[in-house]
Amino acid sequence: EVQLVQSGAEVKKPGESLKISCKGSGYSFSTYWIGWVRQMPGKGLELMGIIYPGDSDTRYSPSFRGQVTISADKSITTAYLQWSSLKASDTAMYYCARQADYYDSNTYPLRAFDVWGQGTMVTVSS
Amino acid sequence: QSVLTQPPSASGTPGQRVTISCSGSSSNIGKNPVNWYQQLPGTAPKLLIYSSSQRPSGVPDRFSGSKSGTSASLAISGLQSEDEADFYCSTWDDSLDGFWVFGGGTKLTVL
């Protein structure tokens, strides 16, 4: 079964650092981009950035560049999202998702986030 | 403010047909296929429609998607109570170096 399993909920204070994880299994982890998506309470989905575990090529949304660091360790099929100094405004649910990019059986391009992790809730409060 | 524009809410009664719109521009929907995601309450999003009109395996054919110009639509026919969820459209934007963009989401209520 293809799945992404994320680390558990975190409660942190402003200024603290944090690294959350997303472990892939059931597929060739190195050959699919992994995206990190933020969902603030009661709000929509925002893609923060994506990483290609095969060579760690990483791209950030302009809104999140410099605010977080995305990394991956293909040897343990795990992607990471980290903060060096959390703010209260970082309180949100964070999802990792696999980006499929191939042609389906009917030759339609399937380029989408087709597998999602269960989410990691990060709460930042003094 | 989201790059793709969706109505914040939609509603219908069981059995009805409901459509949700998604408006973009020439650099995103105008050039690229649209995906739709369904997020049931308290769960992670799930891919519902890809390539504007294709359903992944397991998605009922009550769900259908279409695209025309710089807009896309998701239609749900034979509405069921378990369809109550948030729906998001998404594509990539060529003016943002091909980065993914999402709509603000539409909350569907089954009355």
Short mmCIF file of C-alpha atoms in Angstrom, two decimals:
data_model
loop_
_atom_site.label_atom_id
_atom_site.label_comp_id
_atom_site.label_asym_id
_atom_site.label_seq_id
_atom_site.Cartn_x
_atom_site.Cartn_y
_atom_site.Cartn_z
CA GLU A 1 0.00 0.00 0.00
CA VAL A 2 1.31 3.43 -0.94
CA GLN A 3 1.25 5.70 2.08
CA LEU A 4 2.78 8.73 3.74
CA VAL A 5 2.89 8.69 7.53
CA GLN A 6 3.59 11.92 9.34
CA SER A 7 4.98 12.56 12.81
CA GLY A 8 2.68 13.43 15.67
CA ALA A 9 1.18 16.68 16.88
CA GLU A 10 3.50 19.27 18.39
CA VAL A 11 2.99 22.05 20.92
CA LYS A 12 5.77 24.62 20.98
CA LYS A 13 6.54 28.08 22.29
CA PRO A 14 7.36 31.07 20.08
CA GLY A 15 11.04 31.15 19.18
CA GLU A 16 11.52 27.40 19.47
CA SER A 17 12.71 25.23 16.61
CA LEU A 18 10.85 22.27 15.15
CA LYS A 19 11.31 19.55 12.55
CA ILE A 20 8.38 17.38 11.46
CA SER A 21 8.60 14.31 9.26
CA CYS A 22 6.80 12.43 6.53
CA LYS A 23 7.75 8.80 5.85
CA GLY A 24 6.84 7.25 2.53
CA SER A 25 6.36 3.55 1.87
CA GLY A 26 5.00 1.24 -0.79
CA TYR A 27 6.54 3.08 -3.74
CA SER A 28 9.86 4.37 -5.09
CA PHE A 29 10.30 7.31 -2.72
CA SER A 30 13.23 8.81 -4.62
CA THR A 31 11.33 9.28 -7.88
CA TYR A 32 8.31 11.32 -6.77
CA TRP A 33 8.25 14.94 -5.63
CA ILE A 34 6.92 15.49 -2.11
CA GLY A 35 5.07 18.69 -1.28
CA TRP A 36 4.33 20.31 2.05
CA VAL A 37 0.94 22.00 2.40
CA ARG A 38 -0.15 24.36 5.17
CA GLN A 39 -3.74 24.65 6.33
CA MET A 40 -4.30 27.31 8.94
CA PRO A 41 -7.32 26.86 11.23
CA GLY A 42 -10.51 27.22 9.21
CA LYS A 43 -8.60 28.17 6.07
CA GLY A 44 -7.62 26.71 2.72
CA LEU A 45 -4.63 24.83 1.36
CA GLU A 46 -1.31 26.53 0.64
CA LEU A 47 1.64 24.78 -0.96
CA MET A 48 4.79 25.74 0.91
CA GLY A 49 7.34 23.94 -1.22
CA ILE A 50 8.28 20.69 -2.88
CA ILE A 51 11.33 18.45 -2.85
CA TYR A 52 12.59 15.69 -5.14
CA PRO A 53 14.14 13.14 -2.78
CA GLY A 54 16.28 11.64 -5.53
CA ASP A 55 18.59 14.66 -5.64
CA SER A 56 17.05 16.95 -2.97
CA ASP A 57 16.11 19.55 -5.58
CA THR A 58 13.84 21.89 -3.58
CA ARG A 59 11.50 24.67 -4.64
CA TYR A 60 9.73 27.07 -2.33
CA SER A 61 6.61 29.15 -2.74
CA PRO A 62 7.60 32.83 -2.58
CA SER A 63 5.40 33.19 0.52
CA PHE A 64 7.41 30.60 2.43
CA ARG A 65 10.94 31.06 1.10
CA GLY A 66 13.24 31.85 4.02
CA GLN A 67 10.58 30.94 6.58
CA VAL A 68 10.99 27.15 6.52
CA THR A 69 13.44 24.51 5.32
CA ILE A 70 12.41 21.41 3.41
CA SER A 71 14.73 18.42 3.25
CA ALA A 72 14.67 14.69 2.60
CA ASP A 73 16.69 11.57 3.41
CA LYS A 74 16.05 9.05 0.66
CA SER A 75 17.91 6.33 2.55
CA ILE A 76 15.08 6.27 5.11
CA THR A 77 12.36 7.45 2.69
CA THR A 78 11.55 10.46 4.83
CA ALA A 79 10.91 14.11 4.05
CA TYR A 80 11.12 16.92 6.58
CA LEU A 81 9.77 20.39 7.23
CA GLN A 82 11.57 22.53 9.75
CA TRP A 83 11.45 25.91 11.42
CA SER A 84 14.33 27.59 13.21
CA SER A 85 12.18 30.05 15.16
CA LEU A 86 8.46 29.42 15.39
CA LYS A 87 5.83 32.15 15.53
CA ALA A 88 2.26 31.98 16.76
CA SER A 89 1.18 32.44 13.14
CA ASP A 90 2.78 29.07 12.29
CA THR A 91 -0.06 27.36 14.15
CA ALA A 92 -1.62 25.15 11.51
CA MET A 93 -2.11 21.64 10.19
CA TYR A 94 0.71 20.60 7.88
CA TYR A 95 0.29 17.91 5.25
CA CYS A 96 2.84 16.19 3.08
CA ALA A 97 1.66 14.89 -0.28
CA ARG A 98 3.17 12.90 -3.13
CA GLN A 99 3.14 14.54 -6.54
CA ALA A 100 2.29 12.05 -9.24
CA ASP A 101 3.49 12.93 -12.71
CA TYR A 102 2.78 10.27 -15.31
CA TYR A 103 0.23 9.21 -17.91
CA ASP A 104 -2.68 7.07 -16.84
CA SER A 105 -3.92 3.99 -18.69
CA ASN A 106 -5.98 6.20 -21.02
CA THR A 107 -2.94 8.42 -21.73
CA TYR A 108 -4.31 11.32 -19.70
CA PRO A 109 -1.60 13.18 -17.78
CA LEU A 110 -1.91 12.54 -14.07
CA ARG A 111 -0.02 15.40 -12.51
CA ALA A 112 -1.46 15.93 -9.05
CA PHE A 113 -0.97 15.28 -5.37
CA ASP A 114 -2.32 11.76 -5.35
CA VAL A 115 -1.30 10.49 -1.90
CA TRP A 116 -1.50 12.55 1.28
CA GLY A 117 -0.18 12.12 4.78
CA GLN A 118 -2.59 12.25 7.69
CA GLY A 119 -1.37 15.69 8.75
CA THR A 120 0.67 17.07 11.64
CA MET A 121 -0.92 19.71 13.85
CA VAL A 122 1.56 22.31 15.04
CA THR A 123 0.45 24.64 17.83
CA VAL A 124 2.66 27.57 18.78
CA SER A 125 1.60 29.32 21.95
CA SER A 126 3.27 31.01 24.89
CA GLN B 1 -6.19 35.93 -1.48
CA SER B 2 -6.03 32.77 -3.56
CA VAL B 3 -4.83 32.74 -7.16
CA LEU B 4 -7.83 30.61 -8.14
CA THR B 5 -11.29 31.87 -7.19
CA GLN B 6 -14.00 29.59 -5.83
CA PRO B 7 -17.33 30.43 -4.20
CA PRO B 8 -16.94 30.03 -0.42
CA SER B 9 -20.06 27.92 -0.11
CA ALA B 10 -22.50 25.75 -2.02
CA SER B 11 -25.46 23.67 -0.96
CA GLY B 12 -28.02 21.21 -2.18
CA THR B 13 -30.51 18.62 -1.06
CA PRO B 14 -30.00 14.86 -1.36
CA GLY B 15 -30.36 13.72 -4.94
CA GLN B 16 -29.75 17.16 -6.44
CA ARG B 17 -26.95 18.16 -8.80
CA VAL B 18 -24.53 20.81 -7.58
CA THR B 19 -21.73 22.57 -9.42
CA ILE B 20 -18.71 24.38 -8.00
CA SER B 21 -16.79 26.83 -10.14
CA CYS B 22 -13.10 27.70 -10.18
CA SER B 23 -11.88 30.79 -11.99
CA GLY B 24 -8.28 31.46 -12.94
CA SER B 25 -6.26 33.16 -15.63
CA SER B 26 -4.38 32.54 -18.85
CA SER B 27 -1.22 31.56 -16.96
CA ASN B 28 -2.84 28.80 -14.91
CA ILE B 29 -6.21 27.27 -15.85
CA GLY B 30 -5.96 28.75 -19.34
CA LYS B 31 -2.89 26.62 -20.03
CA ASN B 32 -2.93 23.68 -17.62
CA PRO B 33 -5.29 20.93 -16.51
CA VAL B 34 -7.16 21.29 -13.24
CA ASN B 35 -7.27 18.95 -10.28
CA TRP B 36 -9.97 18.84 -7.63
CA TYR B 37 -9.54 17.68 -4.05
CA GLN B 38 -12.17 16.72 -1.51
CA GLN B 39 -11.50 17.26 2.18
CA LEU B 40 -14.00 15.56 4.47
CA PRO B 41 -14.28 17.06 7.97
CA GLY B 42 -11.21 16.35 10.07
CA THR B 43 -9.37 14.44 7.36
CA ALA B 44 -6.61 15.01 4.83
CA PRO B 45 -7.49 16.14 1.31
CA LYS B 46 -8.10 13.43 -1.27
CA LEU B 47 -7.62 13.65 -5.03
CA LEU B 48 -11.08 13.67 -6.63
CA ILE B 49 -10.51 14.75 -10.25
CA TYR B 50 -7.29 15.07 -12.24
CA SER B 51 -6.51 16.32 -15.73
CA SER B 52 -9.70 18.45 -15.48
CA SER B 53 -12.11 15.55 -16.04
CA GLN B 54 -10.58 12.22 -15.02
CA ARG B 55 -11.51 10.30 -11.91
CA PRO B 56 -8.96 8.25 -9.95
CA SER B 57 -9.88 4.68 -9.29
CA GLY B 58 -12.53 4.44 -6.59
CA VAL B 59 -14.10 7.87 -7.12
CA PRO B 60 -17.81 7.49 -7.96
CA ASP B 61 -18.97 8.65 -11.38
CA ARG B 62 -21.34 11.04 -9.62
CA PHE B 63 -18.34 13.37 -9.57
CA SER B 64 -17.34 14.98 -12.86
CA GLY B 65 -15.08 17.81 -13.91
CA SER B 66 -14.79 20.11 -16.89
CA LYS B 67 -12.70 23.02 -18.07
CA SER B 68 -13.32 25.82 -20.53
CA GLY B 69 -10.96 28.71 -21.12
CA THR B 70 -9.79 30.07 -17.81
CA SER B 71 -12.49 28.39 -15.71
CA ALA B 72 -13.18 24.91 -14.44
CA SER B 73 -16.15 23.26 -12.78
CA LEU B 74 -16.82 20.32 -10.52
CA ALA B 75 -20.26 18.76 -10.72
CA ILE B 76 -21.74 16.38 -8.17
CA SER B 77 -24.90 14.59 -9.19
CA GLY B 78 -27.16 12.50 -6.97
CA LEU B 79 -25.95 14.45 -3.95
CA GLN B 80 -25.50 12.37 -0.79
CA SER B 81 -25.07 13.42 2.83
CA GLU B 82 -21.56 11.97 2.87
CA ASP B 83 -20.54 14.41 0.13
CA GLU B 84 -20.56 17.24 2.68
CA ALA B 85 -16.97 18.46 2.55
CA ASP B 86 -14.63 21.20 1.42
CA PHE B 87 -13.58 21.12 -2.23
CA TYR B 88 -10.45 22.71 -3.67
CA CYS B 89 -9.39 23.27 -7.26
CA SER B 90 -5.72 23.38 -8.15
CA THR B 91 -3.35 23.67 -11.07
CA TRP B 92 0.11 25.05 -11.73
CA ASP B 93 0.82 28.60 -12.76
CA ASP B 94 3.31 29.31 -15.53
CA SER B 95 3.85 32.85 -14.25
CA LEU B 96 5.00 31.40 -10.91
CA ASP B 97 7.66 29.12 -12.40
CA GLY B 98 5.13 26.32 -12.65
CA PHE B 99 4.34 26.33 -8.96
CA TRP B 100 1.09 24.82 -7.76
CA VAL B 101 -1.78 27.12 -6.84
CA PHE B 102 -5.03 26.33 -5.05
CA GLY B 103 -8.45 27.84 -4.90
CA GLY B 104 -9.72 29.14 -1.57
CA GLY B 105 -12.04 26.18 -1.19
CA THR B 106 -15.81 25.70 -1.31
CA LYS B 107 -17.71 24.28 1.63
CA LEU B 108 -20.50 22.05 0.38
CA THR B 109 -23.47 21.63 2.69
CA VAL B 110 -26.05 18.91 2.11
CA LEU B 111 -29.32 20.26 3.45
#
